[in-house]
Short mmCIF file of C-alpha atoms and ligand atoms in Angstrom, two decimals:
data_model
loop_
_atom_site.label_atom_id
_atom_site.label_comp_id
_atom_site.label_asym_id
_atom_site.label_seq_id
_atom_site.Cartn_x
_atom_site.Cartn_y
_atom_site.Cartn_z
CA ILE A 1 -13.11 -3.83 24.48
CA ASP A 2 -15.20 -5.80 21.94
CA GLN A 3 -13.87 -9.42 22.15
CA SER A 4 -15.64 -10.60 19.49
CA ILE A 5 -13.68 -10.40 17.67
CA ASN A 6 -11.15 -12.89 17.97
CA LYS A 7 -13.64 -15.25 18.68
CA SER A 8 -13.94 -16.41 15.11
CA THR A 9 -10.18 -15.54 14.49
CA ILE A 10 -7.97 -16.42 16.59
CA MET A 11 -8.78 -20.60 17.39
CA ALA A 12 -7.97 -21.25 20.38
CA LYS A 13 -5.75 -24.28 20.98
CA GLU A 14 -7.64 -26.09 23.70
CA GLU A 15 -4.00 -27.86 24.34
CA ILE A 16 -2.39 -25.49 25.28
CA THR A 17 -2.88 -23.19 27.73
CA LEU A 18 -0.55 -19.91 28.42
CA SER A 19 0.52 -19.84 31.78
CA GLN A 20 -0.92 -16.67 34.12
CA PRO A 21 1.78 -14.50 32.82
CA LEU A 22 1.39 -14.26 29.08
CA GLN A 23 -1.78 -14.62 29.04
CA ARG A 24 -1.77 -11.10 31.33
CA ASN A 25 0.78 -9.54 29.10
CA LEU A 26 -1.46 -11.47 25.55
CA ASP A 27 -4.27 -8.93 27.69
CA THR A 28 -2.62 -6.23 28.04
CA PHE A 29 -1.58 -6.18 24.04
CA GLN A 30 -4.70 -7.12 23.61
CA ASN A 31 -6.04 -3.79 24.58
CA GLU A 32 -3.63 -1.70 23.86
CA PHE A 33 -3.81 -2.52 19.69
CA TRP A 34 -7.80 -2.85 19.86
CA VAL A 35 -9.28 0.04 17.92
CA SER A 36 -12.95 0.36 19.44
CA LYS A 37 -15.88 1.27 16.92
CA GLU A 38 -16.13 4.81 18.50
CA LYS A 39 -11.47 5.07 18.65
CA LEU A 40 -13.00 4.45 14.58
CA HIS A 41 -15.29 7.14 14.22
CA GLU A 42 -12.82 10.13 16.54
CA ILE A 43 -9.77 8.99 13.50
CA ILE A 44 -12.27 9.29 10.01
CA ASP A 45 -13.77 12.60 11.62
CA VAL A 46 -9.87 13.89 11.83
CA PHE A 47 -9.76 11.72 8.19
CA VAL A 48 -12.28 13.42 6.30
CA GLN A 49 -10.57 16.71 7.78
CA GLU A 50 -7.08 16.63 6.45
CA LEU A 51 -8.56 14.84 2.94
CA LYS A 52 -10.32 18.58 2.05
CA LYS A 53 -6.66 20.43 3.59
CA GLY A 54 -4.55 18.80 1.43
CA LEU A 55 -7.21 19.55 -1.40
CA HIS A 56 -6.35 22.88 -0.45
CA ASP A 57 -2.81 23.78 -0.16
CA ASN A 58 0.32 22.32 -0.35
CA ASP A 59 1.51 24.15 3.17
CA ASP A 60 1.99 22.00 4.82
CA PRO A 61 4.84 19.32 4.67
CA TYR A 62 3.73 16.56 7.18
CA GLN A 63 -0.08 16.82 6.02
CA ILE A 64 -1.77 14.20 3.24
CA PRO A 65 -0.37 15.58 0.31
CA MET A 66 -3.89 15.01 -2.03
CA ASN A 67 -1.84 15.07 -5.41
CA PRO A 68 -3.96 14.94 -8.95
CA THR A 69 -2.81 13.09 -11.20
CA TRP A 70 -4.39 14.87 -14.60
CA VAL A 71 -6.56 11.50 -15.43
CA MET A 72 -9.95 13.19 -16.04
CA ASP A 73 -11.60 11.23 -17.60
CA TYR A 74 -13.28 7.85 -16.75
CA PRO A 75 -13.34 5.10 -18.02
CA ASP A 76 -15.98 2.83 -20.19
CA GLY A 77 -14.19 0.19 -21.40
CA SER A 78 -14.51 0.96 -24.94
CA GLU A 79 -11.09 1.82 -24.61
CA THR A 80 -8.29 0.18 -27.24
CA GLY A 81 -4.73 -0.46 -28.09
CA ASP A 82 -1.43 -2.25 -26.88
CA TYR A 83 0.67 -0.21 -24.47
CA LEU A 84 3.67 -0.88 -22.10
CA ALA A 85 4.04 -0.71 -18.04
CA LEU A 86 6.54 -0.76 -15.94
CA ASP A 87 5.64 -1.25 -12.30
CA LEU A 88 8.43 -0.68 -9.89
CA GLY A 89 6.97 -2.01 -6.77
CA GLY A 90 8.99 -3.08 -3.06
CA THR A 91 10.42 -5.82 -4.27
CA ASN A 92 9.38 -6.87 -7.48
CA MET A 93 9.82 -5.30 -11.07
CA ARG A 94 7.29 -5.84 -13.95
CA VAL A 95 6.90 -5.57 -17.31
CA VAL A 96 3.71 -5.63 -18.87
CA ILE A 97 2.07 -5.33 -22.89
CA VAL A 98 -1.44 -5.41 -22.49
CA HIS A 99 -3.78 -4.86 -25.13
CA LEU A 100 -6.76 -3.46 -24.63
CA LEU A 101 -9.76 -5.20 -26.64
CA GLY A 102 -12.32 -2.69 -25.69
CA ASN A 103 -15.81 -4.19 -24.92
CA HIS A 104 -14.25 -4.51 -20.96
CA LYS A 105 -11.61 -6.73 -22.05
CA PHE A 106 -7.79 -6.85 -22.34
CA THR A 107 -5.25 -9.58 -22.55
CA LYS A 108 -1.20 -9.04 -20.91
CA VAL A 109 1.66 -10.66 -21.20
CA GLN A 110 3.68 -9.37 -18.73
CA THR A 111 7.43 -10.66 -16.57
CA LYS A 112 8.62 -10.67 -13.53
CA TYR A 113 12.63 -8.72 -12.76
CA ARG A 114 13.62 -9.28 -9.03
CA LEU A 115 14.70 -6.24 -7.95
CA PRO A 116 18.25 -6.93 -6.85
CA ASP A 117 18.71 -6.91 -3.32
CA HIS A 118 20.70 -3.69 -2.18
CA ILE A 119 18.58 -1.19 -4.59
CA ARG A 120 16.43 0.08 -2.12
CA THR A 121 19.39 1.89 -0.87
CA THR A 122 21.57 2.57 -3.63
CA ARG A 123 23.77 5.22 -3.11
CA LYS A 124 23.15 5.86 -6.89
CA ARG A 125 20.00 6.91 -8.98
CA GLU A 126 20.82 5.66 -12.03
CA GLU A 127 21.29 2.05 -10.99
CA LEU A 128 17.71 1.70 -10.12
CA PHE A 129 16.49 3.56 -13.19
CA GLY A 130 19.11 1.84 -15.32
CA PHE A 131 18.15 -1.26 -14.56
CA MET A 132 14.65 -0.20 -15.62
CA ALA A 133 15.99 0.94 -18.59
CA GLU A 134 17.72 -2.52 -19.13
CA CYS A 135 14.50 -4.58 -18.31
CA LEU A 136 12.56 -3.02 -20.81
CA GLY A 137 15.30 -4.15 -22.89
CA LYS A 138 14.90 -7.61 -22.44
CA PHE A 139 10.96 -7.67 -22.21
CA LEU A 140 10.96 -5.33 -26.06
CA LYS A 141 12.89 -7.79 -27.49
CA GLU A 142 11.97 -11.05 -26.16
CA GLN A 143 8.32 -10.15 -26.77
CA ASN A 144 9.64 -9.46 -30.73
CA PRO A 145 11.80 -11.56 -31.20
CA ASP A 146 12.42 -11.06 -35.55
CA GLY A 147 12.94 -7.46 -34.24
CA ILE A 148 11.45 -4.72 -33.20
CA PRO A 149 8.99 -3.17 -36.57
CA GLU A 150 11.61 0.18 -37.98
CA GLY A 151 9.98 2.94 -36.70
CA LYS A 152 7.63 2.01 -33.93
CA THR A 153 7.59 3.40 -30.92
CA PHE A 154 6.14 2.30 -27.47
CA PRO A 155 4.03 4.49 -25.41
CA LEU A 156 4.58 3.57 -21.75
CA GLY A 157 3.28 4.18 -18.75
CA PHE A 158 5.12 4.31 -15.09
CA THR A 159 4.27 2.15 -12.37
CA PHE A 160 5.54 4.72 -10.20
CA SER A 161 4.10 3.70 -6.34
CA TYR A 162 5.60 6.80 -4.12
CA PRO A 163 3.91 10.37 -3.56
CA THR A 164 5.01 13.02 -6.53
CA THR A 165 3.82 16.62 -7.31
CA GLN A 166 2.47 16.81 -10.67
CA SER A 167 1.78 19.33 -13.16
CA LYS A 168 1.13 17.80 -15.64
CA ILE A 169 0.53 13.91 -16.15
CA ASP A 170 4.00 12.30 -17.74
CA SER A 171 6.24 13.95 -15.08
CA GLY A 172 6.74 13.23 -11.39
CA VAL A 173 8.57 15.61 -8.97
CA LEU A 174 9.31 12.33 -5.81
CA GLN A 175 7.77 14.25 -2.75
CA ARG A 176 9.26 11.67 -0.71
CA TRP A 177 11.00 7.99 -1.08
CA THR A 178 8.29 5.13 1.58
CA LYS A 179 7.87 1.38 2.34
CA GLY A 180 12.02 1.49 3.35
CA PHE A 181 13.48 2.59 -0.08
CA ASP A 182 16.07 5.69 0.23
CA ILE A 183 18.35 6.98 -2.83
CA PRO A 184 19.96 9.36 -2.58
CA GLY A 185 19.17 11.87 -5.76
CA VAL A 186 15.77 11.64 -6.65
CA GLU A 187 13.40 13.34 -3.68
CA GLY A 188 12.73 16.50 -5.06
CA ASN A 189 13.30 15.11 -9.08
CA ASP A 190 11.48 14.05 -11.52
CA ALA A 191 10.90 10.44 -11.23
CA ALA A 192 10.26 10.46 -14.95
CA ALA A 193 12.60 11.84 -16.42
CA LEU A 194 14.83 10.44 -14.72
CA LEU A 195 13.83 7.19 -16.73
CA ARG A 196 13.19 8.75 -19.60
CA ASP A 197 17.75 9.45 -20.05
CA GLU A 198 18.20 5.87 -19.55
CA ILE A 199 16.18 5.10 -21.93
CA GLU A 200 17.31 7.23 -24.17
CA LYS A 201 21.16 6.20 -23.37
CA ARG A 202 20.20 3.23 -24.85
CA GLU A 203 17.97 3.93 -27.52
CA ILE A 204 15.21 1.73 -26.94
CA PRO A 205 12.00 3.09 -28.88
CA ILE A 206 9.93 3.13 -25.60
CA LYS A 207 7.68 6.88 -25.44
CA LEU A 208 6.78 7.45 -21.64
CA VAL A 209 3.47 9.06 -22.28
CA ALA A 210 1.85 8.84 -17.95
CA LEU A 211 3.17 8.12 -14.42
CA ILE A 212 0.50 6.65 -12.14
CA CYS A 213 0.88 5.22 -9.38
CA ASP A 214 -0.46 1.69 -7.94
CA THR A 215 -3.74 3.38 -6.83
CA THR A 216 -4.77 4.86 -9.36
CA GLY A 217 -3.33 2.90 -11.70
CA THR A 218 -6.08 0.07 -9.61
CA LEU A 219 -9.62 2.47 -9.91
CA VAL A 220 -8.77 2.91 -13.08
CA ALA A 221 -8.29 -0.88 -14.23
CA SER A 222 -11.19 -1.74 -12.10
CA ARG A 223 -13.31 1.22 -13.10
CA TYR A 224 -12.41 -0.78 -16.60
CA THR A 225 -14.31 -4.00 -15.83
CA ASP A 226 -16.60 -2.79 -12.43
CA PRO A 227 -18.11 0.96 -13.55
CA ASP A 228 -19.40 1.09 -9.91
CA THR A 229 -15.89 0.95 -8.58
CA ILE A 230 -15.10 4.84 -7.26
CA MET A 231 -12.14 3.98 -5.44
CA GLY A 232 -8.10 1.92 -5.69
CA VAL A 233 -6.96 1.15 -2.82
CA ILE A 234 -3.28 -0.63 -1.42
CA PHE A 235 -3.26 -3.14 1.11
CA GLY A 236 0.66 -4.38 0.62
CA THR A 237 3.54 -3.44 1.32
CA GLY A 238 2.42 0.45 1.98
CA VAL A 239 -1.08 1.65 1.91
CA ASN A 240 -3.00 4.22 -0.03
CA GLY A 241 -6.56 5.21 -1.65
CA ALA A 242 -7.14 7.17 -4.78
CA TYR A 243 -10.22 8.51 -5.61
CA TYR A 244 -12.44 11.19 -8.35
CA ASP A 245 -12.94 14.83 -7.53
CA VAL A 246 -13.78 17.11 -9.49
CA VAL A 247 -11.25 20.19 -10.32
CA ALA A 248 -13.68 22.29 -8.10
CA ASP A 249 -13.08 21.12 -5.04
CA VAL A 250 -9.10 20.98 -5.82
CA PRO A 251 -8.55 24.96 -5.03
CA LYS A 252 -4.88 24.56 -4.95
CA ILE A 253 -4.83 24.15 -8.89
CA HIS A 254 -7.41 26.67 -9.30
CA ASN A 255 -5.25 29.42 -10.44
CA GLN A 256 -3.03 27.78 -12.77
CA LEU A 257 -6.50 26.12 -14.23
CA PRO A 258 -5.40 26.11 -18.82
CA ASP A 259 -8.98 27.37 -20.12
CA ASP A 260 -9.93 24.28 -21.25
CA ILE A 261 -9.80 22.21 -18.09
CA SER A 262 -13.41 24.19 -16.49
CA LEU A 263 -14.76 23.34 -12.48
CA ALA A 264 -16.63 20.87 -12.55
CA THR A 265 -13.86 18.16 -14.84
CA PRO A 266 -13.28 14.94 -12.88
CA MET A 267 -9.55 14.70 -11.46
CA LEU A 268 -7.99 11.73 -9.96
CA ILE A 269 -6.47 12.48 -6.96
CA ASN A 270 -3.81 10.21 -5.23
CA CYS A 271 -4.63 11.01 -1.67
CA GLU A 272 -1.06 9.05 0.24
CA TYR A 273 -2.78 8.82 2.75
CA GLY A 274 -0.68 6.78 3.96
CA SER A 275 0.62 10.33 5.95
CA PHE A 276 -2.27 10.50 7.50
CA ASP A 277 -2.21 12.01 10.83
CA ASN A 278 1.42 12.84 10.90
CA LYS A 279 1.03 14.91 13.53
CA HIS A 280 -0.38 11.90 15.76
CA ARG A 281 -3.24 13.74 17.17
CA VAL A 282 -4.95 10.74 16.40
CA LEU A 283 -3.92 7.12 16.17
CA PRO A 284 -3.34 5.47 18.47
CA ARG A 285 0.64 4.70 18.31
CA THR A 286 1.72 2.07 21.11
CA LYS A 287 5.72 2.28 21.82
CA TYR A 288 6.36 0.31 18.80
CA ASP A 289 5.20 2.29 16.75
CA VAL A 290 6.94 4.97 18.12
CA GLN A 291 10.22 3.47 17.62
CA ILE A 292 9.76 2.04 14.20
CA ASP A 293 9.22 6.13 13.10
CA GLN A 294 12.08 7.22 14.74
CA GLU A 295 14.08 4.65 13.44
CA SER A 296 13.33 4.66 9.58
CA PRO A 297 14.86 6.65 7.48
CA ARG A 298 12.25 9.03 7.44
CA PRO A 299 11.08 9.54 11.22
CA GLY A 300 8.09 11.89 10.87
CA GLN A 301 6.20 10.38 7.75
CA GLN A 302 4.00 8.22 6.80
CA ALA A 303 2.05 7.50 10.57
CA PHE A 304 -0.63 6.05 9.25
CA GLU A 305 1.37 3.54 6.99
CA LYS A 306 3.68 2.71 9.53
CA MET A 307 0.74 0.96 11.49
CA THR A 308 -0.86 -0.72 9.40
CA ALA A 309 1.09 -1.26 6.25
CA GLY A 310 2.92 -5.20 5.36
CA TYR A 311 5.41 -2.89 4.71
CA TYR A 312 6.10 -2.69 9.08
CA LEU A 313 4.13 -5.66 10.77
CA GLY A 314 7.13 -7.63 10.76
CA GLU A 315 9.07 -5.84 12.08
CA ILE A 316 6.27 -4.74 14.96
CA ILE A 317 6.31 -8.62 16.06
CA ARG A 318 9.62 -8.46 16.00
CA LYS A 319 10.08 -6.23 18.94
CA ILE A 320 6.92 -7.01 21.34
CA LEU A 321 8.88 -10.33 20.58
CA LEU A 322 12.41 -9.68 21.42
CA GLU A 323 10.94 -7.52 24.20
CA GLY A 324 8.76 -11.03 25.76
CA TYR A 325 13.00 -12.48 25.61
CA GLU A 326 14.23 -9.49 26.90
CA THR A 327 12.38 -9.57 30.19
CA GLY A 328 11.94 -13.19 30.38
CA TYR A 329 8.98 -13.99 29.05
CA LEU A 330 9.68 -16.00 26.04
CA PHE A 331 12.72 -17.93 24.25
CA LYS A 332 13.68 -18.21 27.82
CA ASP A 333 16.25 -20.65 26.85
CA LEU A 334 17.63 -19.03 24.32
CA ALA A 335 21.36 -17.85 24.96
CA GLN A 336 22.72 -15.19 24.69
CA ASP A 337 25.09 -15.75 21.95
CA SER A 338 23.35 -18.15 20.21
CA GLU A 339 22.13 -17.23 15.93
CA GLY A 340 18.09 -17.24 17.34
CA ALA A 341 19.16 -14.11 19.49
CA LYS A 342 21.24 -12.25 16.65
CA LYS A 343 18.23 -12.76 14.38
CA LEU A 344 16.08 -11.58 17.06
CA ALA A 345 17.64 -8.78 17.90
CA LYS A 346 18.20 -7.39 13.89
CA ASP A 347 15.62 -5.13 12.88
CA TYR A 348 12.67 -5.56 9.36
CA ILE A 349 14.45 -9.64 9.41
CA LEU A 350 10.74 -9.92 9.97
CA ASP A 351 8.21 -9.70 7.11
CA SER A 352 4.36 -9.84 7.20
CA SER A 353 3.73 -13.36 5.99
CA PHE A 354 5.69 -14.24 9.31
CA LEU A 355 2.48 -13.30 10.98
CA SER A 356 0.02 -14.00 8.00
CA ASN A 357 1.62 -18.15 8.53
CA LEU A 358 1.20 -18.04 11.85
CA GLU A 359 -2.57 -17.28 11.61
CA SER A 360 -3.40 -19.41 9.55
CA ASP A 361 -1.71 -21.95 11.97
CA ASP A 362 -4.57 -24.78 12.11
CA THR A 363 -2.54 -27.63 13.19
CA PRO A 364 -3.08 -28.88 16.73
CA ASP A 365 0.48 -28.25 18.16
CA LEU A 366 1.12 -25.08 16.15
CA ALA A 367 3.66 -27.44 13.77
CA GLU A 368 3.10 -25.16 10.91
CA SER A 369 4.67 -21.72 13.18
CA LYS A 370 7.32 -24.38 14.75
CA LYS A 371 9.17 -24.62 11.71
CA GLU A 372 8.40 -20.61 10.95
CA PHE A 373 10.25 -19.62 13.78
CA GLU A 374 13.10 -22.02 12.96
CA THR A 375 13.71 -21.10 9.52
CA LYS A 376 12.93 -17.40 9.89
CA LEU A 377 14.35 -16.79 13.22
CA SER A 378 16.85 -20.24 14.37
CA ILE A 379 14.42 -20.13 17.63
CA ASN A 380 12.98 -22.88 18.95
CA THR A 381 9.93 -22.85 20.48
CA THR A 382 7.36 -24.25 22.75
CA PRO A 383 3.60 -24.61 22.56
CA GLU A 384 2.30 -22.23 24.23
CA GLU A 385 4.90 -19.38 23.25
CA ARG A 386 4.21 -20.31 19.77
CA LEU A 387 0.27 -19.42 20.58
CA TYR A 388 0.84 -16.12 22.24
CA ALA A 389 2.39 -15.43 19.26
CA LYS A 390 -0.54 -16.53 17.27
CA LYS A 391 -1.99 -14.15 19.34
CA ILE A 392 0.00 -10.84 18.46
CA SER A 393 -0.05 -10.90 15.75
CA ALA A 394 -3.73 -11.07 15.68
CA PHE A 395 -4.22 -8.60 17.17
CA ILE A 396 -1.85 -6.72 14.95
CA GLY A 397 -3.05 -8.00 12.04
CA THR A 398 -6.97 -6.59 13.21
CA ARG A 399 -5.53 -3.60 13.75
CA ALA A 400 -4.40 -2.58 10.59
CA ALA A 401 -7.12 -4.03 8.95
CA ARG A 402 -9.52 -1.84 10.91
CA LEU A 403 -7.26 1.41 10.70
CA SER A 404 -6.96 0.87 6.90
CA ILE A 405 -10.55 0.98 6.15
CA CYS A 406 -10.64 4.98 7.78
CA GLY A 407 -9.29 6.01 4.22
CA ILE A 408 -12.15 4.72 1.98
CA SER A 409 -14.50 5.39 4.95
CA ALA A 410 -13.36 9.30 4.94
CA VAL A 411 -13.09 9.20 1.80
CA CYS A 412 -16.56 8.00 1.16
CA GLN A 413 -18.07 10.06 3.48
CA LYS A 414 -16.37 12.77 1.60
CA MET A 415 -17.84 12.47 -1.72
CA ASN A 416 -21.44 10.90 -0.09
CA TYR A 417 -20.83 7.65 -1.67
CA ARG A 418 -23.85 4.65 0.19
CA LYS A 419 -23.55 2.41 -2.16
CA CYS A 420 -20.28 1.55 -4.25
CA HIS A 421 -17.68 -0.40 -4.80
CA VAL A 422 -13.86 0.11 -3.87
CA ALA A 423 -11.05 -2.22 -4.89
CA ALA A 424 -8.09 -3.65 -3.04
CA ASP A 425 -4.78 -5.05 -4.21
CA GLY A 426 -2.06 -5.64 -1.73
CA SER A 427 0.29 -8.82 -0.35
CA VAL A 428 -1.30 -8.15 2.74
CA TYR A 429 -5.84 -7.62 1.16
CA MET A 430 -4.17 -10.36 -0.63
CA LYS A 431 -2.41 -12.89 1.15
CA TYR A 432 -2.96 -11.91 4.49
CA PRO A 433 -5.34 -14.45 6.24
CA HIS A 434 -8.68 -12.86 7.25
CA PHE A 435 -8.15 -9.75 6.17
CA PRO A 436 -10.50 -8.45 3.64
CA GLU A 437 -13.07 -10.14 6.77
CA ARG A 438 -11.76 -8.13 9.58
CA ALA A 439 -11.80 -4.23 6.68
CA ALA A 440 -15.73 -5.73 5.90
CA LYS A 441 -16.64 -5.76 10.45
CA GLY A 442 -14.39 -2.79 10.84
CA LEU A 443 -16.34 -1.17 7.70
CA SER A 444 -19.82 -2.64 9.21
CA ASP A 445 -18.80 -1.23 12.96
CA VAL A 446 -18.80 2.54 11.22
CA PHE A 447 -21.34 2.65 9.07
CA GLY A 448 -23.72 0.37 11.23
CA TRP A 449 -25.07 -2.94 9.47
CA ASP A 450 -25.12 -4.76 12.27
CA GLY A 451 -27.06 -8.56 10.81
CA ILE A 452 -26.79 -7.37 7.79
CA LYS A 453 -24.48 -10.54 5.82
CA GLU A 454 -20.94 -9.02 4.40
CA GLU A 455 -22.15 -10.02 0.56
CA ASP A 456 -24.88 -7.82 0.59
CA HIS A 457 -22.46 -4.90 2.64
CA PRO A 458 -23.60 -1.64 0.73
CA ILE A 459 -20.34 -0.32 0.75
CA LYS A 460 -17.67 -3.76 -0.65
CA ILE A 461 -14.39 -4.27 -0.99
CA VAL A 462 -13.71 -6.33 -3.77
CA LYS A 463 -11.07 -7.80 -5.26
CA ALA A 464 -8.52 -5.48 -7.71
CA GLN A 465 -7.67 -5.82 -11.43
CA ASP A 466 -4.39 -5.71 -12.04
CA GLY A 467 -4.31 -2.00 -11.27
CA SER A 468 -0.26 -1.34 -12.06
CA GLY A 469 -0.61 -3.06 -15.43
CA VAL A 470 -3.36 -2.86 -16.36
CA GLY A 471 -4.31 0.52 -15.04
CA ALA A 472 -1.28 2.04 -16.29
CA ALA A 473 -2.72 0.53 -19.92
CA VAL A 474 -5.40 2.20 -19.57
CA ILE A 475 -4.71 5.59 -18.30
CA ALA A 476 -1.75 5.35 -21.38
CA ALA A 477 -4.85 4.83 -23.40
CA LEU A 478 -7.06 8.07 -22.22
CA THR A 479 -4.32 9.97 -22.08
CA HIS A 480 -3.97 9.42 -26.40
CA ALA A 481 -7.68 10.37 -26.70
CA ARG A 482 -6.87 14.07 -25.08
CA ASN A 483 -4.11 14.50 -26.80
CA VAL A 484 -5.81 13.51 -29.58
CA LYS A 485 -8.52 15.95 -28.71
CA GLY A 486 -5.65 19.05 -28.30
CA LEU A 487 -7.10 18.46 -24.30
CA SER A 488 -5.32 19.32 -21.34
CA LEU A 489 -3.06 16.95 -19.61
CA GLY A 490 -1.63 19.29 -16.68
CA LEU A 491 -1.26 22.89 -14.81
CA LYS A 492 -1.24 26.00 -17.57
CA GLN A 493 2.17 26.05 -19.09
CA ASN A 494 3.96 29.72 -17.51
C1 BGC B 1 3.05 5.04 -1.33
C2 BGC B 1 2.29 5.60 -1.81
C3 BGC B 1 1.96 3.80 -2.94
C4 BGC B 1 1.42 3.11 -1.93
C5 BGC B 1 1.10 1.72 -1.94
C6 BGC B 1 2.69 4.03 -0.39
O1 BGC B 1 4.26 3.59 0.05
O2 BGC B 1 3.90 6.16 -0.48
O3 BGC B 1 2.35 5.86 -3.77
O4 BGC B 1 0.75 3.54 -3.39
O5 BGC B 1 2.80 2.48 -1.02
O6 BGC B 1 2.00 0.94 -2.56
#
């Protein structure tokens, strides 16, 4: 096992010493969570096979979906126009008006709306889509205090970051909910149509022109400003990646291609690789990963996401801490009927900010972590327990970062990309301490860049432009341009 990972990223606190049993226990976790170079190669080989299989057919609901998005042009930064974008995220919803100025430049105005807490699992789909339409209406009113000019319609790009089957650019049938969403009546239905209905009911002057995913938006927005970008990836509440392939390599759409789309036409593919290895052939799952999967609303789905995405990282450490408590390693004075014990037993009470905060605590006796345990779990900790939890966080965070780059490596291998930029967005990439360095180290291990400085790595993960807003706008602009030219934007209609 390569111990070097943690040397730079976990500051051992000289003043805190772990007892032998706790240290032994920690060593076991380190082994279990470490993904070696050899294992990364093994995973990437299977990943490449799965990417190809997904482009070939839709036969298997457990394979990577590899969804064609009907974005068939590369932006060149000259696109102009004003577009609305609506982004449904895990915890917030954003409405953005983007002014594309050409010359790779844009300006934007945005408002964030907090999603009502229960909405992830509401029983009424109208509540979610109605809420989105309401926010759009409110936003337009605020932006047009003197009233909306008669006859004006705003083109909208809808960022709906869940796997959808698109037969054309302005529709998307939800394949399955991810990231803890579980609202009946949406899977198997066109999410664009559901939103359109609610917009029409309220007579809001908006035309939904494109449905996109955050990864797709990230790629296109970053490419609008940086032509070296070949992939858009999200390391956030969920994980996923998107890249441009060519139609020739997407056999599953060949028998319904309109005449103006040739085999040489580029096709942006939303991989939806959060569902990589749903058959559990190669990912090194621990018993905690297995439990998280079994207890989730969609067992058997999103195997890769469940080990790497922000939505699950807090739950992994909670399970480990709970086990430590139940077996008598941790929190020895915590009474069984205490507030702390109850909180610790509560599913998903911790999110990835818990691990982030522990990992970034460099105070001598981990005083920040002490507060973190008190506020989030109502538990009084010893310095030793805090150091233990900090190290466990680093194992979980490092595993997530190293696994995350397998999707990037597989796409680069398939497309033979040797030197390029990968645009990354998402809370984990942007906020989780050391995640970018750990991911870069993972890529370096895979491609053998030992001794090359991170800034000189040939494949570089860079911070993305705001994909869900600007990307949706650029895609709406590309769609508009195709419409003007009378070009197809989807499968041949029978
Ligand atoms: C969704 C993807 C999305 C990713 C990141 C996954 O759960 O299925 O569509 O891109 O999360 O938000």
